[in-house]
CSV table of C-alpha atoms in Angstrom, one decimal:
chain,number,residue,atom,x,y,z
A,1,UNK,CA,27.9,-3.7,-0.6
A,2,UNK,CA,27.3,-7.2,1.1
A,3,UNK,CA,24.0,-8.4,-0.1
A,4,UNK,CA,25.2,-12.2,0.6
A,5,UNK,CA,27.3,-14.2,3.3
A,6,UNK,CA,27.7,-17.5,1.8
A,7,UNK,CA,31.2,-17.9,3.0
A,8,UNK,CA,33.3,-20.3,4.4
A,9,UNK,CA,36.5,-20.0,6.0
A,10,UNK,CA,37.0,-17.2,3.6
A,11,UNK,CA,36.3,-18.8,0.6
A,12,UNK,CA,33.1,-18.9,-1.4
A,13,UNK,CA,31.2,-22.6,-1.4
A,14,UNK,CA,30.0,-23.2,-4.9
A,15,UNK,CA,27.8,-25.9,-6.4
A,16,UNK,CA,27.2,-27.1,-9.8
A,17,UNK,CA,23.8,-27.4,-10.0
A,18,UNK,CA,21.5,-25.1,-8.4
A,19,UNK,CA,18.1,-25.3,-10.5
A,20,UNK,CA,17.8,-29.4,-12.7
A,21,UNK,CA,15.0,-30.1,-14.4
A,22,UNK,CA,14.0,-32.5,-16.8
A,23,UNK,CA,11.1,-33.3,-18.9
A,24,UNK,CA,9.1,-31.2,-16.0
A,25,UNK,CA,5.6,-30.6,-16.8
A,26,UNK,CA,2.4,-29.6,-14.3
A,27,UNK,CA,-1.1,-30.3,-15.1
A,28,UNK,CA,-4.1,-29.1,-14.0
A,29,UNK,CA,-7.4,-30.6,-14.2
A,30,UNK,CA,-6.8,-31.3,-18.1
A,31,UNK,CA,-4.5,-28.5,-18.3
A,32,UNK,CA,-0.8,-28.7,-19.2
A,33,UNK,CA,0.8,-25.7,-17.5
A,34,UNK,CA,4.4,-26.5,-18.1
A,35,UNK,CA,5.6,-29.6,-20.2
A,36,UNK,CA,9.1,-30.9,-21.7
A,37,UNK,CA,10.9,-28.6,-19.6
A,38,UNK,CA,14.4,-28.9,-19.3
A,39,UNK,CA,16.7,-26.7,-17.6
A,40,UNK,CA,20.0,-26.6,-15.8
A,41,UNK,CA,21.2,-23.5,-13.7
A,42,UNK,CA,24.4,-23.3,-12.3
A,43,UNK,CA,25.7,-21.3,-9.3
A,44,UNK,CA,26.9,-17.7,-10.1
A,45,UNK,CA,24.4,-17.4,-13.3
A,46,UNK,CA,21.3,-14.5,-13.5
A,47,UNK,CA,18.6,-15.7,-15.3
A,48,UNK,CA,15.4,-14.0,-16.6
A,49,UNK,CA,12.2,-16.3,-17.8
A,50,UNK,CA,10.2,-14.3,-20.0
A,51,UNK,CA,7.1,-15.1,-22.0
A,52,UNK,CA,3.6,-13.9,-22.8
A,53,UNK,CA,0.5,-13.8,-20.2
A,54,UNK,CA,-0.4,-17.7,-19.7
A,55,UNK,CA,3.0,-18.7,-20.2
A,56,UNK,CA,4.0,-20.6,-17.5
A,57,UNK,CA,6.1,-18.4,-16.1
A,58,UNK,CA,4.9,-18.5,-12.7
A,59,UNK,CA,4.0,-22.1,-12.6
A,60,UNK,CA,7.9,-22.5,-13.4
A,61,UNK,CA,9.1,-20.3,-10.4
A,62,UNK,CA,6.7,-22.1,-7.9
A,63,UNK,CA,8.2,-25.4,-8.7
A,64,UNK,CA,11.6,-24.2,-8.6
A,65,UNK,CA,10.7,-22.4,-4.8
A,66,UNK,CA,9.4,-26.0,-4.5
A,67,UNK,CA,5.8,-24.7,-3.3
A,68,UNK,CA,5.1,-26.6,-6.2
A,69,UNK,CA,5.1,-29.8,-7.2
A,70,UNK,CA,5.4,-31.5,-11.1
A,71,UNK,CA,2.9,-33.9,-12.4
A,72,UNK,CA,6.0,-35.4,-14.3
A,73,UNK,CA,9.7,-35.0,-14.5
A,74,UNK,CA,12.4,-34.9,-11.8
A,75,UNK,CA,13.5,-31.2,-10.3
A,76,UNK,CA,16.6,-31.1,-7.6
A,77,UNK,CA,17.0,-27.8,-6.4
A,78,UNK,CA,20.4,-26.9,-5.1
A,79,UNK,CA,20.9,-30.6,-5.2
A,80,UNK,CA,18.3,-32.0,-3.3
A,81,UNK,CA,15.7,-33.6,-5.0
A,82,UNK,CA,11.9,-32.6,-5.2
A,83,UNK,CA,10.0,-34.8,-3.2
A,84,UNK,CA,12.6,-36.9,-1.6
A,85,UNK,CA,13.9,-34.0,1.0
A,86,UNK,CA,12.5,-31.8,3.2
A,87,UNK,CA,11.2,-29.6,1.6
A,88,UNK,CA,10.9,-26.8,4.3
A,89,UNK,CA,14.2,-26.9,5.4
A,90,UNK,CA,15.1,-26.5,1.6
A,91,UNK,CA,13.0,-23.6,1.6
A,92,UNK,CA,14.9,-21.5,4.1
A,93,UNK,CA,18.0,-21.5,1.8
A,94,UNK,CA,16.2,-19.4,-1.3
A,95,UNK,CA,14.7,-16.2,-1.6
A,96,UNK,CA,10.8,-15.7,-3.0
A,97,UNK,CA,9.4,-12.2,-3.8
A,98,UNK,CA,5.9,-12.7,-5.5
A,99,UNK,CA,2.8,-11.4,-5.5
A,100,UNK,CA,1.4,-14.7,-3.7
A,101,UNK,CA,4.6,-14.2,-1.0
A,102,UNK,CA,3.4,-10.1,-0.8
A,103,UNK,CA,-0.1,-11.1,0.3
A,104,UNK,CA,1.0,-13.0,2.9
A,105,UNK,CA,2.7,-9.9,5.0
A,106,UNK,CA,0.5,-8.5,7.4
A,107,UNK,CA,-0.3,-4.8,6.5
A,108,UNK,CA,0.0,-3.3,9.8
A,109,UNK,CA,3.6,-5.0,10.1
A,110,UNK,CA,6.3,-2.7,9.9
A,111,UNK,CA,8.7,-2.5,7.1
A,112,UNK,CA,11.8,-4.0,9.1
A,113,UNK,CA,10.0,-6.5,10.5
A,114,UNK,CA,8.2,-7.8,7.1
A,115,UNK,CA,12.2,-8.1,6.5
A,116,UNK,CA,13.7,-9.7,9.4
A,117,UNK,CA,10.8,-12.5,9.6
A,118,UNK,CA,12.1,-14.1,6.7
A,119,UNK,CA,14.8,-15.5,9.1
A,120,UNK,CA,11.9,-18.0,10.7
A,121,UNK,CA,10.3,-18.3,7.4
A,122,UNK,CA,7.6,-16.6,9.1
A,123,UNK,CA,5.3,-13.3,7.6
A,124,UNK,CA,4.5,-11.3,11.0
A,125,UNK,CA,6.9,-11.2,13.9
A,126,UNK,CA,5.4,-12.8,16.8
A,127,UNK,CA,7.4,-14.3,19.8
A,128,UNK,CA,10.4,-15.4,17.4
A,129,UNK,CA,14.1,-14.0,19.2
A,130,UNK,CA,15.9,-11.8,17.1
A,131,UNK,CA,19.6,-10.4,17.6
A,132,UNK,CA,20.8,-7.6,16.9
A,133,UNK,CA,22.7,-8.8,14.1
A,134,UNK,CA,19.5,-9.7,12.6
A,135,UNK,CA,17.6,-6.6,12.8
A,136,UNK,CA,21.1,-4.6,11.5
A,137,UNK,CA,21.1,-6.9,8.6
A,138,UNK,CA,17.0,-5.9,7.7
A,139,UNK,CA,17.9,-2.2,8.1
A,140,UNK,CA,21.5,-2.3,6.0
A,141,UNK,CA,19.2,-4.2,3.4
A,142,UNK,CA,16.1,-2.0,3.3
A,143,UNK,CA,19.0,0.6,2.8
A,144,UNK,CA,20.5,-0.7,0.0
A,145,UNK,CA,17.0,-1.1,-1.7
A,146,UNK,CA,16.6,2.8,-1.5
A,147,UNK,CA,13.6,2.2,1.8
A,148,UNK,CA,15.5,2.5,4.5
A,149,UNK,CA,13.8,5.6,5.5
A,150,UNK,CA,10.4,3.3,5.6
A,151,UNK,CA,11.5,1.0,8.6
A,152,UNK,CA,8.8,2.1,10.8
A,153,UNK,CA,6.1,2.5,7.9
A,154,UNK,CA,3.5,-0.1,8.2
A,155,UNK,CA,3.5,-2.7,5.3
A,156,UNK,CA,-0.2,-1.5,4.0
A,157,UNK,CA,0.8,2.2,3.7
A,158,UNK,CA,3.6,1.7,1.3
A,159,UNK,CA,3.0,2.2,-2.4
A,160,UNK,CA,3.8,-0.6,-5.3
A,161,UNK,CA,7.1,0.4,-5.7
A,162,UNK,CA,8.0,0.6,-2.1
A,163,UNK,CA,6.4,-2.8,-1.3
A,164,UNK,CA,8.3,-4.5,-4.1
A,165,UNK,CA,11.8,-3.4,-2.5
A,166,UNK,CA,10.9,-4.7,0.9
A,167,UNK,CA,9.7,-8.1,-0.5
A,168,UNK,CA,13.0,-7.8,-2.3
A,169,UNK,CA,15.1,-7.3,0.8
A,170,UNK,CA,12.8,-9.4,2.5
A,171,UNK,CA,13.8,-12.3,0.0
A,172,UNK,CA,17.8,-11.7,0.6
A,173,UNK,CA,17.3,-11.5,4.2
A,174,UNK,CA,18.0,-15.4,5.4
A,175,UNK,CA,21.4,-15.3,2.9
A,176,UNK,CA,19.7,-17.3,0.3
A,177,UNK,CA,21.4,-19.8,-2.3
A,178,UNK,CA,19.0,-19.3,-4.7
A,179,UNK,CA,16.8,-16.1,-5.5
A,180,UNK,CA,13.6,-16.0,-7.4
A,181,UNK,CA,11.8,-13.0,-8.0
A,182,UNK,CA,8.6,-12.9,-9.7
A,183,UNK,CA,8.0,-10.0,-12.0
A,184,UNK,CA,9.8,-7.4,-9.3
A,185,UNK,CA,8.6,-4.0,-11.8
A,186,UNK,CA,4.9,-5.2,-12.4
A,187,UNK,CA,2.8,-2.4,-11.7
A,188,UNK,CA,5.8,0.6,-11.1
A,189,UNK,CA,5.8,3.6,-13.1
A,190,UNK,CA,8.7,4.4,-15.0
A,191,UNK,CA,11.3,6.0,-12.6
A,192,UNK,CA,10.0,3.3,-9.8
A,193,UNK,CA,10.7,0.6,-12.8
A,194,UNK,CA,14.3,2.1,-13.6
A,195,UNK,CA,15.6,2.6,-10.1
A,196,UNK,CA,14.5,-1.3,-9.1
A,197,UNK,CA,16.5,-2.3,-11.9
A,198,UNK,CA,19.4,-0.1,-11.1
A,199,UNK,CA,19.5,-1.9,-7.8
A,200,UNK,CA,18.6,-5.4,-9.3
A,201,UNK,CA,22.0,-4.5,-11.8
A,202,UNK,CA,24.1,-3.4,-8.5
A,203,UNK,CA,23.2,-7.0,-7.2
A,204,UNK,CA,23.8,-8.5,-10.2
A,205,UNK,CA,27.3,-7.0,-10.4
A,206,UNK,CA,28.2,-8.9,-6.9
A,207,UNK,CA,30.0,-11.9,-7.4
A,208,UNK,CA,28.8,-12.7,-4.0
A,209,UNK,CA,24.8,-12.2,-4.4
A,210,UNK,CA,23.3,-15.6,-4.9
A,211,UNK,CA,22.5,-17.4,-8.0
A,212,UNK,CA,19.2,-15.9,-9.4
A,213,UNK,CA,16.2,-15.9,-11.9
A,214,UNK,CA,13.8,-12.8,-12.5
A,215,UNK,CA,10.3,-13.4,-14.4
A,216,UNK,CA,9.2,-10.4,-16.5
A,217,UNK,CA,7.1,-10.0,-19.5
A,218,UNK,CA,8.7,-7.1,-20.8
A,219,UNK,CA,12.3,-7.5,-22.0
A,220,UNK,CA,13.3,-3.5,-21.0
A,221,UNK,CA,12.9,-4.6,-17.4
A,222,UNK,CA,15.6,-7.7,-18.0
A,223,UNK,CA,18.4,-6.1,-15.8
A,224,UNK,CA,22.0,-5.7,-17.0
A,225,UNK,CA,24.4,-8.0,-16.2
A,226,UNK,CA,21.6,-11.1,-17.1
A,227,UNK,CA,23.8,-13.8,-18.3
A,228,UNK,CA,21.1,-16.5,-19.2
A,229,UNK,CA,17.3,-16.5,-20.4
A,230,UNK,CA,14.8,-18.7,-21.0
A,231,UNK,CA,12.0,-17.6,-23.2
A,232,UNK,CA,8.4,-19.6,-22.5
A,233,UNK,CA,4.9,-20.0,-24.7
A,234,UNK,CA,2.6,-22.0,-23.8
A,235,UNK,CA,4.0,-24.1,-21.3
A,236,UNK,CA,7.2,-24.8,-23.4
A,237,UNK,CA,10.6,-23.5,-23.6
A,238,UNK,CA,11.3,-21.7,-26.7
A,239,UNK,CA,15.0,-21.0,-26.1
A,240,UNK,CA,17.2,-20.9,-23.4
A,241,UNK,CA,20.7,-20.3,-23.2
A,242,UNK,CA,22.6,-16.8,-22.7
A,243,UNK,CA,20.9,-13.8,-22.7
A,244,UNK,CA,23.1,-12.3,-25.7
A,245,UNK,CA,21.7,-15.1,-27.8
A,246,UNK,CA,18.2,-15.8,-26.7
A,247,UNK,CA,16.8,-11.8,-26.9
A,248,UNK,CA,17.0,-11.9,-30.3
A,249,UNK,CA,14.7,-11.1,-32.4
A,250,UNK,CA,13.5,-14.5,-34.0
A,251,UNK,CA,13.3,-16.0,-30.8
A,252,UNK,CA,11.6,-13.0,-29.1
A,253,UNK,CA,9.0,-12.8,-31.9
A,254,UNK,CA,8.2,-16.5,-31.9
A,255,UNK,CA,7.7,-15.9,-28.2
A,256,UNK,CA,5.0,-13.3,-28.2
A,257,UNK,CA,3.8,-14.0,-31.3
A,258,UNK,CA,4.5,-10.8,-32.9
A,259,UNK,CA,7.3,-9.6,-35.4
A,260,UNK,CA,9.7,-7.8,-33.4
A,261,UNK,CA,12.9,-5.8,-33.4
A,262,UNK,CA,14.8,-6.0,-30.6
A,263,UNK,CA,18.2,-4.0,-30.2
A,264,UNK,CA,20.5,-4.1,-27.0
A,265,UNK,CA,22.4,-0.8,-25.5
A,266,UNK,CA,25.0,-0.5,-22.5
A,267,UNK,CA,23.6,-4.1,-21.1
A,268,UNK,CA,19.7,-3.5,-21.4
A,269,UNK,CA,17.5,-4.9,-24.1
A,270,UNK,CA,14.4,-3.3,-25.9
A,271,UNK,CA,11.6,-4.4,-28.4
A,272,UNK,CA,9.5,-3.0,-30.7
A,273,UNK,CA,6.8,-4.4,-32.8
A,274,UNK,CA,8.0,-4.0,-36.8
């Protein structure tokens, strides 16, 4: 499974630093979103953010798709910094699925086509040219996200869990650097839930897939083969660090304000009030 072609010459190009931040923090009116944040991810590493409703979760992921910009700090994203490059050639080497991203496909465009517009950065396909190569790539994508069969389906007939895999292979589409998904399983039912994070573990598993962070709130939909996670309240990091350390149960329960358990089986995490 090829899910990434960031090669050159036959060897993999790597970089340090693909997410810096420090001391980041986003105000609103007189509202602190995000403050003190510092954090560092490096190429190769899958990160989840987790925290309660209000978090800052999302705030977080907008800045690092630079859609957003902070009120203080400095950010360079795959080193370029925030505010000093441009911004929307920057954008065409990572990957957004988000509910804010989703609203912007047109529902009468087709499945394959919500997909192979991410190539122009671009939500419904127009008079853009397309090769073949591109159009093979959408399909051998929407395939490996379990919708292949959905190609030709409009975009507004497709239920939650089928819209979430074509934003997802809509995301990987332009061979991103970077990937951010924003809560992928919100809203799926259980067997939608487990078979996205099957696939989001299958990705993980490729040495080849970009460097990428998934936001959840629920720490059983934290796919295995996570190596990192940062835990948020309240517009400030709790912990971060690797995943085997950080879902713990102090942390986690200082997190979401409840005394938890939290155990950890064959790579996937779960937690229970005590």
């Amino acid at each position: 499974m090829v899910w990434h072609d960031f090669t050159l010459s036959g060897t993999r190009v790597e970089r340090v630093d693909v997410v810096h931040m420090r001391g980041v923090g986003v105000r609103r009116t007189h509202t602190w979103l995000l403050q003190h944040i510092d954090w560092d991810v490096s190429v190769g590493e899958r990160w989840v953010v987790l925290g309660p409703n209000g978090a800052g979760k999302t705030t977080l992921i907008q800045v690092a798709a630079t859609t957003l910009y902070p009120t203080t700090g400095e950010v360079w994203i795959l080193e370029e910094p925030l505010g000093l490059t441009d911004a929307a050639e920057l954008r065409q080497r990572i990957g957004l699925a988000s509910p804010h991203a989703a609203a912007m496909i047109p529902a009468r465009e087709s499945a394959v086509n919500a997909v192979v517009t991410a190539s122009w950065a671009v939500s419904g396909r127009w008079r853009e040219n397309y090769e073949q190569l591109d159009d093979e790539r959408a399909l051998s994508l929407l395939d490996q996200l379990g919708v292949g069969n959905l190609a030709d389906r409009t975009f507004g007939t497709l239920s939650e869990g089928e819209r979430k895999r074509v934003q997802i292979a809509r995301a990987l589409m332009p061979n991103p650097e970077l990937l951010l998904l924003d809560e992928p399983a919100a809203g799926l039912d259980l067997g939608a839930r487990e078979d996205l994070v099957r696939r989001l573990e299958r990705l993980a598993a490729d040495p080849y897939a970009p460097t990428s962070v998934i936001v959840t709130h629920h720490v059983e939909e934290v796919p295995a083969g996570t190596t990192h996670a940062l835990l948020l309240r309240g517009g400030e990091v709790v912990a971060a660090g690797p995943a085997v350390d950080v879902l713990q149960a102090q942390p986690l329960s200082a997190t979401f304000g409840i005394d938890l358990t939290v155990t950890h089986h064959n790579g996937r995490w779960t937690a229970r009030a005590r």
